[in-house]
PDB file of C-alpha atoms and ligand atoms in Angstrom:
ATOM      1  CA  MET J  30       7.924  39.105  15.907  1.00 48.00           C
ATOM      2  CA  LEU J  31       4.870  38.138  17.920  1.00 50.00           C
ATOM      3  CA  LEU J  32       3.417  36.481  14.855  1.00 50.00           C
ATOM      4  CA  LEU J  33       6.622  34.532  14.367  1.00 50.00           C
ATOM      5  CA  LEU J  34       6.532  33.429  17.980  1.00 48.00           C
ATOM      6  CA  LEU J  35       2.895  32.371  17.695  1.00 49.00           C
ATOM      7  CA  ASN J  36       3.680  30.461  14.541  1.00 48.00           C
ATOM      8  CA  SER J  37       6.452  28.569  16.206  1.00 48.00           C
ATOM      9  CA  VAL J  38       4.255  27.726  19.203  1.00 48.00           C
ATOM     10  CA  THR J  39       1.546  26.458  16.864  1.00 48.00           C
ATOM     11  CA  SER J  40       4.120  24.455  14.932  1.00 46.00           C
ATOM     12  CA  PHE J  41       5.442  22.956  18.107  1.00 50.00           C
ATOM     13  CA  SER J  42       2.057  21.615  19.123  1.00 56.00           C
ATOM     14  CA  GLN J  43       0.838  20.664  15.655  1.00 77.00           C
ATOM     15  CA  PHE J  44       3.800  18.838  14.181  1.00 84.00           C
ATOM     16  CA  PRO J  45       4.528  16.057  13.572  1.00 88.00           C
ATOM     17  CA  ARG J  46       0.916  15.385  12.648  1.00 90.00           C
ATOM     18  CA  PHE J  47       1.074  11.594  12.656  1.00 93.00           C
ATOM     19  CA  LYS J  48       3.380   8.597  12.775  1.00 96.00           C
ATOM     20  CA  VAL J  49       3.869   5.875  10.195  1.00 97.00           C
ATOM     21  CA  LEU J  50       5.638   2.567  10.721  1.00 98.00           C
ATOM     22  CA  ALA J  51       6.845   0.745   7.596  1.00 98.00           C
ATOM     23  CA  PHE J  52       7.678  -2.946   7.749  1.00 98.00           C
ATOM     24  CA  TYR J  53      10.158  -4.359   5.270  1.00 98.00           C
ATOM     25  CA  SER J  54      12.424  -7.361   4.931  1.00 98.00           C
ATOM     26  CA  ASP J  55      15.993  -7.472   3.694  1.00 97.00           C
ATOM     27  CA  LYS J  56      15.748 -11.250   3.218  1.00 97.00           C
ATOM     28  CA  VAL J  57      13.294 -11.333   0.315  1.00 98.00           C
ATOM     29  CA  GLU J  58      13.945 -11.333  -3.440  1.00 97.00           C
ATOM     30  CA  ARG J  59      16.202  -8.629  -4.796  1.00 98.00           C
ATOM     31  CA  ASP J  60      13.529  -6.691  -6.698  1.00 98.00           C
ATOM     32  CA  HIS J  61      11.348  -6.515  -3.595  1.00 98.00           C
ATOM     33  CA  ARG J  62      14.287  -5.280  -1.507  1.00 98.00           C
ATOM     34  CA  ALA J  63      15.008  -2.640  -4.148  1.00 98.00           C
ATOM     35  CA  PHE J  64      11.429  -1.391  -3.989  1.00 98.00           C
ATOM     36  CA  ALA J  65      11.470  -1.224  -0.176  1.00 98.00           C
ATOM     37  CA  SER J  66      14.687   0.729  -0.147  1.00 98.00           C
ATOM     38  CA  ASP J  67      13.356   3.220  -2.734  1.00 98.00           C
ATOM     39  CA  ALA J  68      10.050   3.491  -0.860  1.00 98.00           C
ATOM     40  CA  ILE J  69      11.795   4.269   2.414  1.00 98.00           C
ATOM     41  CA  LYS J  70      13.740   7.064   0.752  1.00 98.00           C
ATOM     42  CA  PHE J  71      10.588   8.355  -0.969  1.00 98.00           C
ATOM     43  CA  PHE J  72       8.534   8.541   2.228  1.00 98.00           C
ATOM     44  CA  LYS J  73      11.397   9.836   4.371  1.00 98.00           C
ATOM     45  CA  ASP J  74      11.857  12.687   1.887  1.00 98.00           C
ATOM     46  CA  LEU J  75       8.207  13.605   2.507  1.00 98.00           C
ATOM     47  CA  THR J  76       8.842  14.115   6.223  1.00 97.00           C
ATOM     48  CA  VAL J  77      10.907  17.241   5.536  1.00 95.00           C
ATOM     49  CA  GLY J  78       9.950  19.945   8.036  1.00 92.00           C
ATOM     50  CA  ASN J  79       8.871  17.310  10.549  1.00 91.00           C
ATOM     51  CA  GLY J  80       5.356  17.054   9.074  1.00 92.00           C
ATOM     52  CA  PHE J  81       5.106  13.444  10.123  1.00 95.00           C
ATOM     53  CA  VAL J  82       7.288  10.683  11.506  1.00 97.00           C
ATOM     54  CA  PHE J  83       8.263   7.803   9.249  1.00 98.00           C
ATOM     55  CA  ASP J  84       9.709   4.903  11.221  1.00 98.00           C
ATOM     56  CA  THR J  85      10.892   1.670   9.642  1.00 98.00           C
ATOM     57  CA  THR J  86      11.522  -1.815  10.948  1.00 98.00           C
ATOM     58  CA  SER J  87      12.803  -5.031   9.415  1.00 98.00           C
ATOM     59  CA  ASN J  88      11.606  -6.956  12.473  1.00 98.00           C
ATOM     60  CA  MET J  89       8.145  -8.425  11.881  1.00 97.00           C
ATOM     61  CA  SER J  90       7.859  -9.039  15.637  1.00 97.00           C
ATOM     62  CA  ASP J  91       7.223  -5.301  15.907  1.00 98.00           C
ATOM     63  CA  LEU J  92       3.771  -6.259  14.700  1.00 97.00           C
ATOM     64  CA  ASP J  93       2.756  -6.142  18.330  1.00 96.00           C
ATOM     65  CA  GLU J  94      -0.255  -4.477  19.923  1.00 95.00           C
ATOM     66  CA  GLU J  95       1.737  -2.176  22.225  1.00 96.00           C
ATOM     67  CA  LYS J  96       4.313  -1.230  19.603  1.00 97.00           C
ATOM     68  CA  LEU J  97       1.639  -0.354  17.048  1.00 97.00           C
ATOM     69  CA  LYS J  98      -0.261   1.973  19.379  1.00 95.00           C
ATOM     70  CA  PRO J  99       1.523   5.242  18.470  1.00 95.00           C
ATOM     71  CA  TYR J 100       1.073   4.681  14.737  1.00 96.00           C
ATOM     72  CA  THR J 101      -1.789   6.078  12.686  1.00 94.00           C
ATOM     73  CA  LEU J 102      -0.687   4.057   9.687  1.00 97.00           C
ATOM     74  CA  ILE J 103       1.459   1.034   9.054  1.00 98.00           C
ATOM     75  CA  MET J 104       2.891  -0.039   5.716  1.00 98.00           C
ATOM     76  CA  TRP J 105       4.018  -3.414   4.460  1.00 98.00           C
ATOM     77  CA  LEU J 106       6.566  -2.665   1.786  1.00 98.00           C
ATOM     78  CA  ASN J 107       7.676  -6.169   0.795  1.00 98.00           C
ATOM     79  CA  ASP J 108       6.656  -8.637   3.496  1.00 98.00           C
ATOM     80  CA  PHE J 109       3.780  -9.869   5.674  1.00 97.00           C
ATOM     81  CA  PRO J 110       3.379 -11.537   9.096  1.00 97.00           C
ATOM     82  CA  HIS J 111       4.912 -14.966   9.595  1.00 95.00           C
ATOM     83  CA  THR J 112       3.571 -16.089  12.976  1.00 97.00           C
ATOM     84  CA  SER J 113       0.101 -16.320  14.427  1.00 97.00           C
ATOM     85  CA  ALA J 114       1.032 -13.771  17.112  1.00 97.00           C
ATOM     86  CA  GLN J 115       1.987 -11.256  14.398  1.00 98.00           C
ATOM     87  CA  ARG J 116      -1.173 -12.038  12.439  1.00 98.00           C
ATOM     88  CA  ASP J 117      -3.305 -11.605  15.563  1.00 98.00           C
ATOM     89  CA  ALA J 118      -1.690  -8.269  16.429  1.00 98.00           C
ATOM     90  CA  PHE J 119      -2.359  -6.996  12.913  1.00 98.00           C
ATOM     91  CA  THR J 120      -5.965  -8.215  12.968  1.00 98.00           C
ATOM     92  CA  LYS J 121      -6.558  -6.453  16.277  1.00 97.00           C
ATOM     93  CA  TYR J 122      -4.912  -3.243  15.036  1.00 97.00           C
ATOM     94  CA  MET J 123      -7.050  -3.133  11.894  1.00 96.00           C
ATOM     95  CA  GLU J 124     -10.282  -4.184  13.603  1.00 95.00           C
ATOM     96  CA  SER J 125      -9.839  -1.300  16.046  1.00 93.00           C
ATOM     97  CA  GLY J 126      -9.451   1.293  13.306  1.00 92.00           C
ATOM     98  CA  GLY J 127      -5.774   1.079  12.407  1.00 95.00           C
ATOM     99  CA  GLY J 128      -4.518   2.131   8.981  1.00 96.00           C
ATOM    100  CA  TRP J 129      -2.712  -0.040   6.424  1.00 98.00           C
ATOM    101  CA  LEU J 130      -1.050   0.625   3.112  1.00 98.00           C
ATOM    102  CA  GLY J 131       0.169  -2.583   1.502  1.00 98.00           C
ATOM    103  CA  PHE J 132       2.311  -2.878  -1.604  1.00 98.00           C
ATOM    104  CA  HIS J 133       2.755  -5.723  -4.089  1.00 98.00           C
ATOM    105  CA  VAL J 134       3.902  -8.929  -2.333  1.00 98.00           C
ATOM    106  CA  ALA J 135       2.352  -7.727   0.947  1.00 98.00           C
ATOM    107  CA  GLY J 136      -0.994  -8.835  -0.486  1.00 97.00           C
ATOM    108  CA  TYR J 137       0.235 -12.146  -1.838  1.00 97.00           C
ATOM    109  CA  ASN J 138      -1.766 -15.119  -0.629  1.00 96.00           C
ATOM    110  CA  ASP J 139      -2.553 -18.560  -1.998  1.00 93.00           C
ATOM    111  CA  LYS J 140      -3.921 -21.907  -0.817  1.00 88.00           C
ATOM    112  CA  ASP J 141      -0.953 -22.390   1.529  1.00 92.00           C
ATOM    113  CA  THR J 142      -1.352 -19.042   3.298  1.00 94.00           C
ATOM    114  CA  ASN J 143      -4.152 -20.316   5.550  1.00 95.00           C
ATOM    115  CA  TRP J 144      -5.205 -16.921   6.824  1.00 97.00           C
ATOM    116  CA  PRO J 145      -8.891 -16.470   5.941  1.00 97.00           C
ATOM    117  CA  TRP J 146      -9.171 -13.189   7.860  1.00 98.00           C
ATOM    118  CA  PHE J 147      -6.516 -11.632   5.643  1.00 98.00           C
ATOM    119  CA  VAL J 148      -8.216 -12.817   2.446  1.00 98.00           C
ATOM    120  CA  GLN J 149     -11.496 -11.168   3.479  1.00 97.00           C
ATOM    121  CA  PHE J 150      -9.545  -8.078   4.607  1.00 98.00           C
ATOM    122  CA  LEU J 151      -8.029  -7.867   1.129  1.00 98.00           C
ATOM    123  CA  GLY J 152     -11.528  -8.057  -0.330  1.00 98.00           C
ATOM    124  CA  GLY J 153     -11.465 -11.756  -1.159  1.00 97.00           C
ATOM    125  CA  ALA J 154      -8.543 -11.467  -3.597  1.00 97.00           C
ATOM    126  CA  ILE J 155      -6.389 -14.558  -4.031  1.00 97.00           C
ATOM    127  CA  PHE J 156      -3.258 -14.518  -6.188  1.00 97.00           C
ATOM    128  CA  TYR J 157      -3.900 -16.126  -9.572  1.00 97.00           C
ATOM    129  CA  ASN J 158      -1.103 -15.271 -12.024  1.00 97.00           C
ATOM    130  CA  ASN J 159       1.416 -12.633 -13.036  1.00 98.00           C
ATOM    131  CA  ASN J 160       3.359 -11.341 -16.009  1.00 98.00           C
ATOM    132  CA  TRP J 161       7.092 -11.891 -16.398  1.00 98.00           C
ATOM    133  CA  PRO J 162       9.420 -10.138 -16.886  1.00 98.00           C
ATOM    134  CA  PRO J 163       8.378  -6.923 -15.129  1.00 98.00           C
ATOM    135  CA  MET J 164       7.018  -4.396 -17.616  1.00 98.00           C
ATOM    136  CA  PRO J 165       5.469  -0.951 -17.810  1.00 98.00           C
ATOM    137  CA  ALA J 166       1.712  -1.029 -18.278  1.00 98.00           C
ATOM    138  CA  LYS J 167      -1.149   1.293 -19.135  1.00 98.00           C
ATOM    139  CA  MET J 168      -3.134   2.092 -16.010  1.00 98.00           C
ATOM    140  CA  VAL J 169      -6.793   3.032 -15.896  1.00 98.00           C
ATOM    141  CA  ILE J 170      -7.846   5.391 -13.128  1.00 98.00           C
ATOM    142  CA  GLU J 171     -11.366   4.290 -12.406  1.00 97.00           C
ATOM    143  CA  ASP J 172     -12.891   7.071 -10.346  1.00 92.00           C
ATOM    144  CA  ASN J 173     -11.621  10.640 -10.334  1.00 92.00           C
ATOM    145  CA  ASN J 174     -14.010  11.603  -7.532  1.00 92.00           C
ATOM    146  CA  HIS J 175     -12.151   9.639  -4.899  1.00 94.00           C
ATOM    147  CA  PRO J 176      -9.599  11.573  -2.767  1.00 93.00           C
ATOM    148  CA  ILE J 177      -6.780   9.254  -3.891  1.00 96.00           C
ATOM    149  CA  THR J 178      -7.415   9.570  -7.618  1.00 96.00           C
ATOM    150  CA  LYS J 179      -8.758  13.122  -7.790  1.00 95.00           C
ATOM    151  CA  GLY J 180      -6.734  15.121 -10.278  1.00 95.00           C
ATOM    152  CA  LEU J 181      -5.114  12.124 -11.937  1.00 97.00           C
ATOM    153  CA  PRO J 182      -5.385  11.572 -15.686  1.00 98.00           C
ATOM    154  CA  GLN J 183      -7.700   8.791 -16.802  1.00 97.00           C
ATOM    155  CA  ASN J 184      -4.714   6.780 -17.997  1.00 98.00           C
ATOM    156  CA  TYR J 185      -0.973   6.788 -17.476  1.00 98.00           C
ATOM    157  CA  ILE J 186       1.880   4.423 -18.253  1.00 98.00           C
ATOM    158  CA  SER J 187       3.113   2.944 -14.995  1.00 98.00           C
ATOM    159  CA  PRO J 188       6.807   2.222 -14.581  1.00 98.00           C
ATOM    160  CA  SER J 189       7.933  -1.377 -14.919  1.00 98.00           C
ATOM    161  CA  ASN J 190       6.316  -3.735 -12.414  1.00 98.00           C
ATOM    162  CA  GLU J 191       5.431  -7.367 -11.977  1.00 98.00           C
ATOM    163  CA  TRP J 192       1.619  -7.362 -12.116  1.00 98.00           C
ATOM    164  CA  TYR J 193      -0.570  -9.804 -10.223  1.00 98.00           C
ATOM    165  CA  GLN J 194      -3.978 -10.951 -11.315  1.00 98.00           C
ATOM    166  CA  TRP J 195      -6.458 -12.219  -8.721  1.00 98.00           C
ATOM    167  CA  LYS J 196      -9.087 -14.941  -8.640  1.00 97.00           C
ATOM    168  CA  PRO J 197     -11.539 -14.130  -7.253  1.00 96.00           C
ATOM    169  CA  SER J 198     -11.075 -10.534  -8.312  1.00 97.00           C
ATOM    170  CA  PRO J 199     -11.585  -8.079  -5.429  1.00 98.00           C
ATOM    171  CA  ARG J 200     -14.036  -6.294  -7.721  1.00 98.00           C
ATOM    172  CA  GLU J 201     -16.567  -9.036  -6.996  1.00 98.00           C
ATOM    173  CA  ASN J 202     -16.751  -7.879  -3.375  1.00 98.00           C
ATOM    174  CA  LYS J 203     -19.382  -5.193  -2.803  1.00 97.00           C
ATOM    175  CA  ASN J 204     -17.303  -3.611  -0.031  1.00 96.00           C
ATOM    176  CA  VAL J 205     -14.328  -3.096  -2.337  1.00 97.00           C
ATOM    177  CA  LYS J 206     -13.719   0.143  -4.170  1.00 97.00           C
ATOM    178  CA  VAL J 207     -11.377  -0.451  -7.104  1.00 98.00           C
ATOM    179  CA  LEU J 208      -9.468   2.743  -7.859  1.00 98.00           C
ATOM    180  CA  ALA J 209      -7.001   1.674 -10.540  1.00 98.00           C
ATOM    181  CA  SER J 210      -6.621  -1.314 -12.835  1.00 98.00           C
ATOM    182  CA  LEU J 211      -4.650  -2.422 -15.873  1.00 98.00           C
ATOM    183  CA  SER J 212      -6.058  -1.427 -19.233  1.00 98.00           C
ATOM    184  CA  VAL J 213      -7.089  -4.300 -21.500  1.00 98.00           C
ATOM    185  CA  ASP J 214      -4.860  -2.561 -24.073  1.00 98.00           C
ATOM    186  CA  ASN J 215      -1.912  -4.161 -22.262  1.00 98.00           C
ATOM    187  CA  TYR J 216      -2.829  -7.725 -23.211  1.00 98.00           C
ATOM    188  CA  PRO J 217      -1.013  -9.915 -23.915  1.00 98.00           C
ATOM    189  CA  LEU J 218       1.218  -8.648 -21.090  1.00 98.00           C
ATOM    190  CA  GLY J 219       4.475 -10.513 -20.541  1.00 98.00           C
ATOM    191  CA  LEU J 220       6.991 -12.626 -22.464  1.00 98.00           C
ATOM    192  CA  LYS J 221       7.758 -15.645 -20.271  1.00 98.00           C
ATOM    193  CA  ASP J 222       4.605 -15.501 -18.144  1.00 98.00           C
ATOM    194  CA  ILE J 223       1.711 -13.821 -19.906  1.00 98.00           C
ATOM    195  CA  ILE J 224      -1.491 -12.216 -18.631  1.00 98.00           C
ATOM    196  CA  ARG J 225      -3.709 -12.680 -21.685  1.00 97.00           C
ATOM    197  CA  ASN J 226      -7.014 -11.193 -20.633  1.00 97.00           C
ATOM    198  CA  GLY J 227      -9.349 -10.465 -17.749  1.00 96.00           C
ATOM    199  CA  ASP J 228      -9.794  -7.843 -15.086  1.00 97.00           C
ATOM    200  CA  THR J 229      -6.622  -6.803 -13.240  1.00 98.00           C
ATOM    201  CA  PRO J 230      -7.331  -4.417 -10.353  1.00 98.00           C
ATOM    202  CA  VAL J 231      -4.132  -2.702  -9.201  1.00 98.00           C
ATOM    203  CA  MET J 232      -5.266  -0.477  -6.356  1.00 98.00           C
ATOM    204  CA  TRP J 233      -8.316  -0.884  -4.161  1.00 98.00           C
ATOM    205  CA  SER J 234      -9.766  -0.315  -0.741  1.00 96.00           C
ATOM    206  CA  ASN J 235     -11.913  -2.651   1.312  1.00 96.00           C
ATOM    207  CA  THR J 236     -14.176   0.059   2.653  1.00 93.00           C
ATOM    208  CA  GLN J 237     -14.842  -1.937   5.820  1.00 94.00           C
ATOM    209  CA  TYR J 238     -11.314  -1.009   6.898  1.00 95.00           C
ATOM    210  CA  ARG J 239      -8.968   1.948   6.754  1.00 95.00           C
ATOM    211  CA  MET J 240      -6.854   0.197   4.138  1.00 97.00           C
ATOM    212  CA  VAL J 241      -5.488   0.538   0.643  1.00 98.00           C
ATOM    213  CA  TYR J 242      -3.664  -2.141  -1.279  1.00 98.00           C
ATOM    214  CA  MET J 243      -1.643  -1.342  -4.357  1.00 98.00           C
ATOM    215  CA  ASN J 244       0.006  -3.996  -6.464  1.00 98.00           C
ATOM    216  CA  ILE J 245       2.903  -1.807  -7.561  1.00 98.00           C
ATOM    217  CA  GLY J 246       6.143  -2.537  -5.709  1.00 98.00           C
ATOM    218  CA  HIS J 247       8.539  -4.668  -7.765  1.00 98.00           C
ATOM    219  CA  GLY J 248      11.979  -3.397  -8.763  1.00 98.00           C
ATOM    220  CA  ASP J 249      13.908  -0.152  -8.743  1.00 98.00           C
ATOM    221  CA  LYS J 250      11.829   1.864 -11.223  1.00 98.00           C
ATOM    222  CA  ILE J 251       8.576   2.297  -9.311  1.00 98.00           C
ATOM    223  CA  PHE J 252       9.142   5.911  -8.232  1.00 98.00           C
ATOM    224  CA  MET J 253      10.105   7.182 -11.697  1.00 98.00           C
ATOM    225  CA  ASP J 254       6.669   8.454 -12.629  1.00 98.00           C
ATOM    226  CA  ALA J 255       5.261  11.674 -11.148  1.00 98.00           C
ATOM    227  CA  THR J 256       1.635  10.670 -11.731  1.00 98.00           C
ATOM    228  CA  GLN J 257       2.080   7.410  -9.891  1.00 98.00           C
ATOM    229  CA  ASN J 258       4.064   9.119  -7.125  1.00 98.00           C
ATOM    230  CA  LYS J 259       1.200  11.580  -6.689  1.00 98.00           C
ATOM    231  CA  MET J 260      -1.201   8.653  -6.354  1.00 98.00           C
ATOM    232  CA  ILE J 261       0.969   6.975  -3.713  1.00 98.00           C
ATOM    233  CA  ILE J 262       1.159  10.168  -1.666  1.00 98.00           C
ATOM    234  CA  ALA J 263      -2.609  10.669  -2.003  1.00 97.00           C
ATOM    235  CA  ALA J 264      -3.204   7.127  -0.745  1.00 97.00           C
ATOM    236  CA  MET J 265      -1.105   7.759   2.349  1.00 97.00           C
ATOM    237  CA  ARG J 266      -2.813  11.086   2.966  1.00 94.00           C
ATOM    238  CA  TYR J 267      -6.275   9.571   2.517  1.00 94.00           C
ATOM    239  CA  LEU J 268      -5.585   6.816   5.026  1.00 95.00           C
ATOM    240  CA  VAL J 269      -4.277   9.235   7.619  1.00 93.00           C
ATOM    241  CA  ALA J 270      -7.129  11.716   7.120  1.00 88.00           C
ATOM    242  CA  ALA J 271      -9.585   8.889   7.678  1.00 70.00           C
ATOM    243  CA  ASP J 272      -8.005   7.912  10.998  1.00 63.00           C
ATOM    244  CA  LYS J 273     -10.662   6.514  13.299  1.00 54.00           C
ATOM    245  CA  LYS J 274      -8.536   6.899  16.407  1.00 53.00           C
ATOM    246  CA  GLY J 275      -9.074  10.634  16.686  1.00 52.00           C
ATOM    247  CA  ASN J 276      -5.710  11.679  15.284  1.00 54.00           C
ATOM    248  CA  VAL J 277      -7.358  13.296  12.317  1.00 51.00           C
ATOM    249  CA  PHE J 278      -5.077  14.888   9.761  1.00 55.00           C
ATOM    250  CA  LYS J 279      -6.774  18.272   9.518  1.00 53.00           C
ATOM    251  CA  ASP J 280      -6.587  20.008   6.151  1.00 52.00           C
TER     252      ASP J 280
HETATM  253 ZN1   ZN M 322       7.382  -9.107  -7.340  1.00 63.10          ZN
END
């Protein structure tokens, strides 16, 4: 009885361990909305037992210094900031040790984006091309010693996704750790738009920040593969454990 009581007291003070805020838009293309809606369900299911708080917002103005303060980690599921105030708030959050997990279109940038800080944050990666239609692809896990990829097989077939290639590739940046990429066995990848060759990093971290970007995030099939789901959970866990704000996720 006493033990039970002690357990419940401990639980009360220990949980939830951290808070996540996920940004999404319901005004973007259908396949990106489908991913966001599946992702929200996926992460909310992981909060069972009140282990952590998973808040969501479709209002990009919540990218605000005060509003971000309680959150150990923010996610961009299918959108990115649209005003300089939102960009500035995000820059400040990340420069002061905030955590970010970005999926797919969240990392999109081209010559019209005009946000050099974000390009360096992403490791220098600029969108170059993509395959179409969305397709499954063979993934290479590049380093099984990293906490995110530990225990994963060297290869798996990812569910259908639209894959982006980058020029420059983030791999050229010495601060970037590439964790997963598309196998060259996939080429030519696509029917209408074809990725024919080259290096296609899919998941990486710019080690100057508490961040992970993963290119998966297009369509309603993303969460159909247990291996990939395990990787997504590990990425979230890694980012939270590495919290520089003192809210360390203790194992
Ligand atoms: Zn897409």
